[in-house]
PDB file of C-alpha atoms and ligand atoms in Angstrom:
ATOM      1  CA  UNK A   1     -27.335  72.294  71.317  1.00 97.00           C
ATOM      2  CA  UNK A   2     -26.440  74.045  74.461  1.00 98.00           C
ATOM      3  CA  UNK A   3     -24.461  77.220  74.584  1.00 98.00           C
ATOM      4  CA  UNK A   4     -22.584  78.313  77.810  1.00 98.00           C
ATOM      5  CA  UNK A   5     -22.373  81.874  78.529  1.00 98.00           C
ATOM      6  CA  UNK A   6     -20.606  84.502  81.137  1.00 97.00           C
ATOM      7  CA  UNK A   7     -17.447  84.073  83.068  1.00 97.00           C
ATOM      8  CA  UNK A   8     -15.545  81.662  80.211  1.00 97.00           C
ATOM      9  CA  UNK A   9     -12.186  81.427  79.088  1.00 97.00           C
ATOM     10  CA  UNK A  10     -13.163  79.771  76.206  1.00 98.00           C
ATOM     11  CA  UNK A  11     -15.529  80.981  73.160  1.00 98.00           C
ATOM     12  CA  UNK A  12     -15.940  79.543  69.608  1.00 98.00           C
ATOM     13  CA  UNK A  13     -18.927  82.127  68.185  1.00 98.00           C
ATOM     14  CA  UNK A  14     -19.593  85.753  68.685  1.00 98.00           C
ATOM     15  CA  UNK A  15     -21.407  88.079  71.755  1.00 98.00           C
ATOM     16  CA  UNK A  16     -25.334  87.751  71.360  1.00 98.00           C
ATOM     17  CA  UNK A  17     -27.063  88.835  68.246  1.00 98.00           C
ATOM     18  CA  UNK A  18     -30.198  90.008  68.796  1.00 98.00           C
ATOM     19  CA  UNK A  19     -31.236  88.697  64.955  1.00 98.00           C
ATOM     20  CA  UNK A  20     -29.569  85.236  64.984  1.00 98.00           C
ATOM     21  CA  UNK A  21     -29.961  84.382  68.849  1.00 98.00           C
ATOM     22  CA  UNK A  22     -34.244  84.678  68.529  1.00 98.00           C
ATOM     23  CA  UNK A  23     -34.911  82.789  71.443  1.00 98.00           C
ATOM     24  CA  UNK A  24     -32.096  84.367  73.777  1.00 98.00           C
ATOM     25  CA  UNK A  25     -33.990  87.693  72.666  1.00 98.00           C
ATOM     26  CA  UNK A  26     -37.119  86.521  73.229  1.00 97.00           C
ATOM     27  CA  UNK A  27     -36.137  85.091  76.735  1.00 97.00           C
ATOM     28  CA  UNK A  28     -34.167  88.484  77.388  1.00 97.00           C
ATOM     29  CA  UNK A  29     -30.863  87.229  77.943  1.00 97.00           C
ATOM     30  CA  UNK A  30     -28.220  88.726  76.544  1.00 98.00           C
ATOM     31  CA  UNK A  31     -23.965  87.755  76.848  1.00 98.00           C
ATOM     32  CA  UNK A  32     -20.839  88.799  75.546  1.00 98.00           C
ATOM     33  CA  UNK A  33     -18.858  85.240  76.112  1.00 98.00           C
ATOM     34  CA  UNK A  34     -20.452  82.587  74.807  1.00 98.00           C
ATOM     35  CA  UNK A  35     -19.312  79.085  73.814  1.00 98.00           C
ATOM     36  CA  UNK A  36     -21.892  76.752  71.817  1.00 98.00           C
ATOM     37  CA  UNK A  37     -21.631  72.821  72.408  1.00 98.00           C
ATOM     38  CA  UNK A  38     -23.021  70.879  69.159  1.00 98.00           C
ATOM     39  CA  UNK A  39     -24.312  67.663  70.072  1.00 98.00           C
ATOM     40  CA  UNK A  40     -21.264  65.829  69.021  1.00 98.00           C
ATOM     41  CA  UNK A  41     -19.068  67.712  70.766  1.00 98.00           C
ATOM     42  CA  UNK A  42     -20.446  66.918  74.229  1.00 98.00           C
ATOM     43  CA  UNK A  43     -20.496  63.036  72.907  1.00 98.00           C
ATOM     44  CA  UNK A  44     -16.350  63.543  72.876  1.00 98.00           C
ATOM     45  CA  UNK A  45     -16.568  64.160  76.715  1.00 98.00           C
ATOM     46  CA  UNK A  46     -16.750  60.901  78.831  1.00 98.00           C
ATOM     47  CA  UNK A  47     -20.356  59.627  79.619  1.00 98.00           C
ATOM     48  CA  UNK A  48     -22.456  58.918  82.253  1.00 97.00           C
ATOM     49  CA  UNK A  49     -25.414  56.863  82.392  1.00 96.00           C
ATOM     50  CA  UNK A  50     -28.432  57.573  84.846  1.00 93.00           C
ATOM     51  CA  UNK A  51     -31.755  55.593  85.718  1.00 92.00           C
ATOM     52  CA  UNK A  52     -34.030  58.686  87.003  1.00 89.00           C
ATOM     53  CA  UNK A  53     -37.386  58.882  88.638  1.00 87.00           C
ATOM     54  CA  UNK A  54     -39.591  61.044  89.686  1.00 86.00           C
ATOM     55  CA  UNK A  55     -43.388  60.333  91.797  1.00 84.00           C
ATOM     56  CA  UNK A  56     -45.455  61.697  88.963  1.00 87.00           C
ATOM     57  CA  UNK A  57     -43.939  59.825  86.281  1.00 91.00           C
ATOM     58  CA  UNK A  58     -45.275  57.161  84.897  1.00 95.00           C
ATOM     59  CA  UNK A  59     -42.073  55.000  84.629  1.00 94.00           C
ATOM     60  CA  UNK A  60     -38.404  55.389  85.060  1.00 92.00           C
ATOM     61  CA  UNK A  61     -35.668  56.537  82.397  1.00 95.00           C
ATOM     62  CA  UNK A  62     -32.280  55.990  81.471  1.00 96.00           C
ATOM     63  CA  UNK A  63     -30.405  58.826  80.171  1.00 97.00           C
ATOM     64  CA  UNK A  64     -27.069  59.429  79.064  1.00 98.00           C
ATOM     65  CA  UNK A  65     -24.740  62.230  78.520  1.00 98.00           C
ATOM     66  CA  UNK A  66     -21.926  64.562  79.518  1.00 98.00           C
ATOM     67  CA  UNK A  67     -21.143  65.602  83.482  1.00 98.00           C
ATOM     68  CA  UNK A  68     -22.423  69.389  83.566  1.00 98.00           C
ATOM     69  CA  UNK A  69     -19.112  70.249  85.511  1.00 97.00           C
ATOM     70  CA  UNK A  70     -16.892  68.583  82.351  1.00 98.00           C
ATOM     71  CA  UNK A  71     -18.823  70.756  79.911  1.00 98.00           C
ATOM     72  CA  UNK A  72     -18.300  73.812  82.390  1.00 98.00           C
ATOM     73  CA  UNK A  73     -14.252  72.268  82.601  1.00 98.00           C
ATOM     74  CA  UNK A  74     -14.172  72.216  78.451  1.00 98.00           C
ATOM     75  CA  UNK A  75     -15.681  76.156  77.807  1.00 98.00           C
ATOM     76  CA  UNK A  76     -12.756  77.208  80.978  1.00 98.00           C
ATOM     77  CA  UNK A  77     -15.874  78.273  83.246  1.00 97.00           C
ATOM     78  CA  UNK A  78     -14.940  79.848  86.387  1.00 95.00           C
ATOM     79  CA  UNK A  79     -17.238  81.454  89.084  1.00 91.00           C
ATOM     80  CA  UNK A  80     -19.910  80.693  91.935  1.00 93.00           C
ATOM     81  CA  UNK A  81     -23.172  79.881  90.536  1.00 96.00           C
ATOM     82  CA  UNK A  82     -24.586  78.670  87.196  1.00 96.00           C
ATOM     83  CA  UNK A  83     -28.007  79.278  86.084  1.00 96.00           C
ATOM     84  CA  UNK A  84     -29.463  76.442  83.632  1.00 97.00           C
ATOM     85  CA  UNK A  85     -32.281  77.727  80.780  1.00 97.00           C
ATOM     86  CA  UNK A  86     -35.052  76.328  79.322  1.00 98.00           C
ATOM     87  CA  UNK A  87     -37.033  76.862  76.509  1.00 98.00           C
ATOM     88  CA  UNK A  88     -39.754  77.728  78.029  1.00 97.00           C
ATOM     89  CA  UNK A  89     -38.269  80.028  80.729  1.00 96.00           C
ATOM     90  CA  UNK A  90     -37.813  77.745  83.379  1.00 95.00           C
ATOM     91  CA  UNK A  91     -34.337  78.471  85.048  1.00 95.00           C
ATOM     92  CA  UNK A  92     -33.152  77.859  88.002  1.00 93.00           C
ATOM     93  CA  UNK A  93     -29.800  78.308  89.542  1.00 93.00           C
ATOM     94  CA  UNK A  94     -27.212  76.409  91.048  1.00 93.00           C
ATOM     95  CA  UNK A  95     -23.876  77.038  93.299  1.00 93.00           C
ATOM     96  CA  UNK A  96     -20.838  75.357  91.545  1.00 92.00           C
ATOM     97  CA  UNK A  97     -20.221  73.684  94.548  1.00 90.00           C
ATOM     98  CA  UNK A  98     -23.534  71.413  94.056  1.00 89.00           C
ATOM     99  CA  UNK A  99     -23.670  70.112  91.220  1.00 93.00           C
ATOM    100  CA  UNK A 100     -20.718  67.876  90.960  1.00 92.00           C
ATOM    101  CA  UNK A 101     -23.353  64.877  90.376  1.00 91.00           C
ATOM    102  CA  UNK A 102     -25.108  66.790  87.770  1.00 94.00           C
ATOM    103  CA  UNK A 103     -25.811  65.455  83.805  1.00 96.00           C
ATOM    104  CA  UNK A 104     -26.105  66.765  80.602  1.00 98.00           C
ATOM    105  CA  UNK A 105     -28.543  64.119  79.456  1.00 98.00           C
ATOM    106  CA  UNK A 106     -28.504  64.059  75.028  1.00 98.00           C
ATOM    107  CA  UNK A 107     -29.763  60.625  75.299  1.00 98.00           C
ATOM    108  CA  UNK A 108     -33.109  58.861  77.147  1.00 98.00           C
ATOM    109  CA  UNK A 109     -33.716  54.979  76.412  1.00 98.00           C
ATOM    110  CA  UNK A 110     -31.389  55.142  74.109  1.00 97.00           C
ATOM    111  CA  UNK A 111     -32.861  57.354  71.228  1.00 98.00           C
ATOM    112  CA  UNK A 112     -31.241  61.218  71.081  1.00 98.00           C
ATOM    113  CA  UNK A 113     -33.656  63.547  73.146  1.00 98.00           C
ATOM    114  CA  UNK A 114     -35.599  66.023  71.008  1.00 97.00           C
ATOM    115  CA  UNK A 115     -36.986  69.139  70.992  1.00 96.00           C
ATOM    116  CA  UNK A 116     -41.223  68.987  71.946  1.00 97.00           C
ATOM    117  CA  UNK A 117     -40.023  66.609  74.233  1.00 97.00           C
ATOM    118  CA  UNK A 118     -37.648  66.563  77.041  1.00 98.00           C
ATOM    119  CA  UNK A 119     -34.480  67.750  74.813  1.00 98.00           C
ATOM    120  CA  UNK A 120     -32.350  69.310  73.185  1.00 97.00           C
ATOM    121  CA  UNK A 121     -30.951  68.306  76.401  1.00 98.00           C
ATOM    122  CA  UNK A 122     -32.103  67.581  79.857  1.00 98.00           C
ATOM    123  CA  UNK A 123     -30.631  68.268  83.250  1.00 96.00           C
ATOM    124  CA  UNK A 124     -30.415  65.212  85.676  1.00 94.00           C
ATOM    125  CA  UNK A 125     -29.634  65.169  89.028  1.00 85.00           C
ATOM    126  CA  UNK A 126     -29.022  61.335  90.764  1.00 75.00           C
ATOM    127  CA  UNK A 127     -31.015  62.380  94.012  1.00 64.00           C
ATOM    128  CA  UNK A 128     -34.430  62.407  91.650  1.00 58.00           C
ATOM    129  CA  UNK A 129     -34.101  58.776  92.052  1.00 54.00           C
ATOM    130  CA  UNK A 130     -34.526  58.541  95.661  1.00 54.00           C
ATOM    131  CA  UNK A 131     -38.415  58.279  95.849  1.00 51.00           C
ATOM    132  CA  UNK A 132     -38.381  60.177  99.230  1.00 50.00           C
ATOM    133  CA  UNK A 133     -36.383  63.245  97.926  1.00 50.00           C
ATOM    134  CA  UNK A 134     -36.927  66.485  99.375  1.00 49.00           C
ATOM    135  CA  UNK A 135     -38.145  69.612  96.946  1.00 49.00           C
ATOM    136  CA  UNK A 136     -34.914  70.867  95.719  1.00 49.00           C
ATOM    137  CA  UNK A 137     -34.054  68.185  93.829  1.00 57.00           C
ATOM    138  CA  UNK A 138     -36.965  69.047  91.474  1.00 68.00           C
ATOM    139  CA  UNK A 139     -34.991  72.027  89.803  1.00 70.00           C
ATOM    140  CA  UNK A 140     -32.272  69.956  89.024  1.00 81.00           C
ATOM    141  CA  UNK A 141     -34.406  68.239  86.488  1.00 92.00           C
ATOM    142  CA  UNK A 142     -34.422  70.514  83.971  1.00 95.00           C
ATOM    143  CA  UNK A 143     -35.726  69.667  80.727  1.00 97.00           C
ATOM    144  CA  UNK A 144     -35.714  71.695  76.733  1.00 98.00           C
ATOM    145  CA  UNK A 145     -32.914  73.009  78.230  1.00 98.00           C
ATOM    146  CA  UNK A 146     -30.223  75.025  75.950  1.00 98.00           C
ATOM    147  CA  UNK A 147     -28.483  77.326  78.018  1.00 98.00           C
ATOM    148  CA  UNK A 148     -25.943  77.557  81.083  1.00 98.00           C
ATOM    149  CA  UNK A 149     -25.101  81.241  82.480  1.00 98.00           C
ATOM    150  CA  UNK A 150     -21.687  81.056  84.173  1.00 98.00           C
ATOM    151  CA  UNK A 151     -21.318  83.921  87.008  1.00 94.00           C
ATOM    152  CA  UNK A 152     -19.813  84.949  90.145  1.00 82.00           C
ATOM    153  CA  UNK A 153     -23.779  86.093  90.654  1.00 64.00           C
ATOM    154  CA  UNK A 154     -26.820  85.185  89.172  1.00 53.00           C
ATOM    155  CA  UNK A 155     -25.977  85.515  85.131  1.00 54.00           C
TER     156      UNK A 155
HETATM  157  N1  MTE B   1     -38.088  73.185  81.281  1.00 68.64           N
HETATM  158  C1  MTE B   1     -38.672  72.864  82.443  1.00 68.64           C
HETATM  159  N2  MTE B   1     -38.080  71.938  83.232  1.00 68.64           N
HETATM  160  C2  MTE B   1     -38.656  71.605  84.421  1.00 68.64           C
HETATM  161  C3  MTE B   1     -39.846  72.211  84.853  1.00 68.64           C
HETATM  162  C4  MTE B   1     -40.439  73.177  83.994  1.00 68.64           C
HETATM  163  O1  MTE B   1     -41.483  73.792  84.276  1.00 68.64           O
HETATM  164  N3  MTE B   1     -39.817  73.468  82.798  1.00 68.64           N
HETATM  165  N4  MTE B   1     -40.404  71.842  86.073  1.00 68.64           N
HETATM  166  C5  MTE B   1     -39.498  71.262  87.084  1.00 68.64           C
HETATM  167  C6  MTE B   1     -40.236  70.633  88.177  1.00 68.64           C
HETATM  168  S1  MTE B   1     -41.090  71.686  89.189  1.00 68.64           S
HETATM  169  C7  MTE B   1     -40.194  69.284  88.427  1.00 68.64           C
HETATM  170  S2  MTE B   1     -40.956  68.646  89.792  1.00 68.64           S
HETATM  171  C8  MTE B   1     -39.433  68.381  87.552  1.00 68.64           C
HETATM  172  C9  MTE B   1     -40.197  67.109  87.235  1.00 68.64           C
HETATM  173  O2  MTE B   1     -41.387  67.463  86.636  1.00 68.64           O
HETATM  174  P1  MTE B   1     -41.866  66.838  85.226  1.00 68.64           P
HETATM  175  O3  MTE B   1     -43.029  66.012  85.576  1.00 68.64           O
HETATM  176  O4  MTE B   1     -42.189  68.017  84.377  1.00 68.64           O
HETATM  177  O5  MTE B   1     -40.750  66.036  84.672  1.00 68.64           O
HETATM  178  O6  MTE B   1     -39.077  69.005  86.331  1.00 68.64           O
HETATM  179  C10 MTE B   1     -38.495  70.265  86.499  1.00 68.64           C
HETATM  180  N5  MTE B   1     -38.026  70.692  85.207  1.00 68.64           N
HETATM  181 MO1   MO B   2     -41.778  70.453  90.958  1.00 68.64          MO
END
Protein backbone atom coordinates (compact mmCIF):
# COMPACT_ATOMS: atom_id res chain seq x y z
CA UNK A 1 0.00 0.00 0.00
CA UNK A 2 2.82 2.35 0.54
CA UNK A 3 6.39 1.52 -0.18
CA UNK A 4 9.31 3.49 1.47
CA UNK A 5 12.34 4.00 -0.48
CA UNK A 6 16.15 5.47 -0.12
CA UNK A 7 18.26 5.71 2.95
CA UNK A 8 16.66 2.31 4.81
CA UNK A 9 18.08 -0.26 6.82
CA UNK A 10 15.37 -2.34 6.25
CA UNK A 11 13.96 -3.93 2.81
CA UNK A 12 11.53 -6.87 2.25
CA UNK A 13 11.30 -6.75 -1.94
CA UNK A 14 13.81 -6.02 -4.60
CA UNK A 15 15.46 -2.47 -6.27
CA UNK A 16 12.82 -0.99 -8.82
CA UNK A 17 11.66 -2.94 -11.77
CA UNK A 18 10.90 -1.00 -14.44
CA UNK A 19 8.11 -3.90 -15.61
CA UNK A 20 6.48 -4.63 -12.21
CA UNK A 21 6.81 -1.03 -10.56
CA UNK A 22 4.46 0.69 -13.73
CA UNK A 23 3.55 3.59 -11.92
CA UNK A 24 7.10 4.33 -10.26
CA UNK A 25 8.16 4.21 -14.10
CA UNK A 26 5.64 6.18 -15.23
CA UNK A 27 6.22 8.83 -12.41
CA UNK A 28 10.12 8.46 -13.10
CA UNK A 29 11.26 7.42 -9.87
CA UNK A 30 13.49 4.94 -9.58
CA UNK A 31 15.32 3.23 -5.99
CA UNK A 32 17.51 0.61 -5.05
CA UNK A 33 16.16 0.21 -1.18
CA UNK A 34 12.83 -0.19 -0.96
CA UNK A 35 10.54 -1.58 1.76
CA UNK A 36 6.67 -2.13 0.88
CA UNK A 37 4.04 -1.70 3.84
CA UNK A 38 0.76 -3.91 3.06
CA UNK A 39 -2.12 -2.48 4.63
CA UNK A 40 -2.06 -4.83 7.51
CA UNK A 41 1.17 -4.32 8.34
CA UNK A 42 0.85 -0.61 9.15
CA UNK A 43 -2.51 -1.73 11.21
CA UNK A 44 0.26 -3.70 13.64
CA UNK A 45 1.79 -0.21 14.42
CA UNK A 46 -0.11 1.77 17.18
CA UNK A 47 -2.91 4.16 15.88
CA UNK A 48 -3.84 7.47 15.87
CA UNK A 49 -7.06 8.99 15.29
CA UNK A 50 -7.51 12.56 13.66
CA UNK A 51 -10.66 14.90 13.05
CA UNK A 52 -9.25 17.08 9.94
CA UNK A 53 -10.54 20.09 8.14
CA UNK A 54 -9.86 22.03 5.61
CA UNK A 55 -11.94 25.68 4.28
CA UNK A 56 -13.00 24.13 1.02
CA UNK A 57 -14.36 21.06 2.33
CA UNK A 58 -17.57 20.47 2.70
CA UNK A 59 -17.43 18.75 6.17
CA UNK A 60 -14.87 17.42 8.51
CA UNK A 61 -13.25 13.78 8.66
CA UNK A 62 -11.99 11.38 10.96
CA UNK A 63 -9.17 9.34 9.89
CA UNK A 64 -7.13 6.80 11.34
CA UNK A 65 -3.84 5.22 10.86
CA UNK A 66 -0.14 4.77 11.55
CA UNK A 67 2.33 7.91 12.77
CA UNK A 68 4.47 8.56 9.46
CA UNK A 69 7.64 8.72 11.78
CA UNK A 70 6.69 4.90 13.26
CA UNK A 71 6.45 3.63 9.69
CA UNK A 72 9.82 5.56 8.89
CA UNK A 73 11.07 3.87 12.68
CA UNK A 74 9.79 0.16 11.33
CA UNK A 75 11.68 0.27 7.50
CA UNK A 76 15.16 1.71 9.87
CA UNK A 77 14.86 5.16 7.88
CA UNK A 78 17.56 7.49 8.56
CA UNK A 79 18.28 10.94 6.91
CA UNK A 80 17.04 14.72 6.61
CA UNK A 81 14.11 15.01 4.48
CA UNK A 82 11.33 12.72 3.17
CA UNK A 83 9.46 13.33 0.10
CA UNK A 84 5.72 11.86 0.14
CA UNK A 85 4.17 10.65 -3.58
CA UNK A 86 1.06 10.66 -5.02
CA UNK A 87 -0.57 9.09 -7.67
CA UNK A 88 -1.02 11.70 -9.53
CA UNK A 89 2.41 13.38 -9.11
CA UNK A 90 1.78 15.53 -6.38
CA UNK A 91 4.86 15.38 -3.96
CA UNK A 92 6.01 17.44 -1.73
CA UNK A 93 8.77 17.23 0.75
CA UNK A 94 9.31 17.37 4.25
CA UNK A 95 12.41 17.80 6.85
CA UNK A 96 12.36 14.84 9.37
CA UNK A 97 12.40 17.21 11.93
CA UNK A 98 8.61 18.34 11.04
CA UNK A 99 6.67 15.90 10.82
CA UNK A 100 6.62 14.31 14.17
CA UNK A 101 2.65 15.04 14.18
CA UNK A 102 2.26 13.54 10.84
CA UNK A 103 -0.38 10.37 9.87
CA UNK A 104 -0.56 7.67 7.69
CA UNK A 105 -4.33 7.81 7.41
CA UNK A 106 -5.73 3.88 5.93
CA UNK A 107 -8.96 4.72 7.44
CA UNK A 108 -11.65 7.93 7.01
CA UNK A 109 -15.15 7.59 8.90
CA UNK A 110 -14.40 4.46 9.55
CA UNK A 111 -14.48 2.59 6.11
CA UNK A 112 -10.68 1.68 4.60
CA UNK A 113 -9.68 4.62 2.17
CA UNK A 114 -9.61 3.62 -1.50
CA UNK A 115 -8.07 4.24 -4.48
CA UNK A 116 -10.35 7.06 -6.88
CA UNK A 117 -10.73 8.54 -3.72
CA UNK A 118 -8.51 9.91 -1.12
CA UNK A 119 -6.48 6.45 -0.56
CA UNK A 120 -4.57 4.01 -0.74
CA UNK A 121 -3.52 6.21 1.98
CA UNK A 122 -3.66 9.81 2.89
CA UNK A 123 -1.23 12.11 4.60
CA UNK A 124 -2.65 14.18 7.60
CA UNK A 125 -1.19 16.78 9.32
CA UNK A 126 -3.18 18.05 12.86
CA UNK A 127 -2.54 21.85 11.97
CA UNK A 128 -5.23 21.35 8.85
CA UNK A 129 -7.65 21.57 11.60
CA UNK A 130 -6.95 24.97 12.72
CA UNK A 131 -9.35 26.95 10.36
CA UNK A 132 -6.85 29.91 10.32
CA UNK A 133 -3.78 27.81 9.18
CA UNK A 134 -1.21 29.32 7.19
CA UNK A 135 -0.31 27.73 3.47
CA UNK A 136 2.12 25.13 4.38
CA UNK A 137 0.01 23.07 6.06
CA UNK A 138 -1.76 22.34 2.72
CA UNK A 139 1.11 19.92 1.50
CA UNK A 140 0.89 17.98 4.41
CA UNK A 141 -2.43 16.74 3.23
CA UNK A 142 -1.51 14.51 0.85
CA UNK A 143 -3.92 12.26 -0.60
CA UNK A 144 -3.62 8.71 -3.31
CA UNK A 145 -0.54 8.71 -1.79
CA UNK A 146 1.82 5.43 -2.11
CA UNK A 147 5.21 6.43 -1.74
CA UNK A 148 7.81 7.96 0.87
CA UNK A 149 11.51 8.78 -0.51
CA UNK A 150 13.87 8.68 2.49
CA UNK A 151 17.12 11.00 1.84
CA UNK A 152 19.75 13.06 3.26
CA UNK A 153 18.47 15.36 0.03
CA UNK A 154 15.56 15.47 -1.92
CA UNK A 155 15.04 11.50 -2.98
N1 LIG B 1 -2.46 13.83 -4.30
C1 LIG B 1 -2.68 15.13 -4.07
N2 LIG B 1 -2.79 15.56 -2.79
C2 LIG B 1 -3.00 16.88 -2.54
C3 LIG B 1 -3.10 17.81 -3.59
C4 LIG B 1 -2.99 17.32 -4.92
O1 LIG B 1 -3.04 18.06 -5.92
N3 LIG B 1 -2.78 15.97 -5.11
N4 LIG B 1 -3.33 19.15 -3.29
C5 LIG B 1 -2.92 19.63 -1.95
C6 LIG B 1 -3.48 20.94 -1.65
S1 LIG B 1 -2.87 22.23 -2.56
C7 LIG B 1 -4.40 21.15 -0.65
S2 LIG B 1 -4.90 22.72 -0.26
C8 LIG B 1 -4.91 20.03 0.15
C9 LIG B 1 -6.41 20.11 0.36
O2 LIG B 1 -7.02 20.14 -0.87
P1 LIG B 1 -8.21 19.12 -1.27
O3 LIG B 1 -9.39 19.97 -1.38
O4 LIG B 1 -7.77 18.51 -2.56
O5 LIG B 1 -8.34 18.11 -0.19
O6 LIG B 1 -4.61 18.78 -0.45
C10 LIG B 1 -3.27 18.65 -0.83
N5 LIG B 1 -3.08 17.28 -1.25
MO1 LIG C 1 -3.65 24.12 -1.59
Amino acid sequence: MVTVTGAIETTNRPAFDPFADALFQVLGVTFDRAYAFSRAELRTLPQQTLEVRYPNWPRSVTVAGPKLSNVLAAAGASGQEVLVQAVDGYAPSFALDDIAAFVLAIDADGQPLAVGGRGPVWLVYPRASDPVDDGASDAGLVWAMFHIGVGPDAP
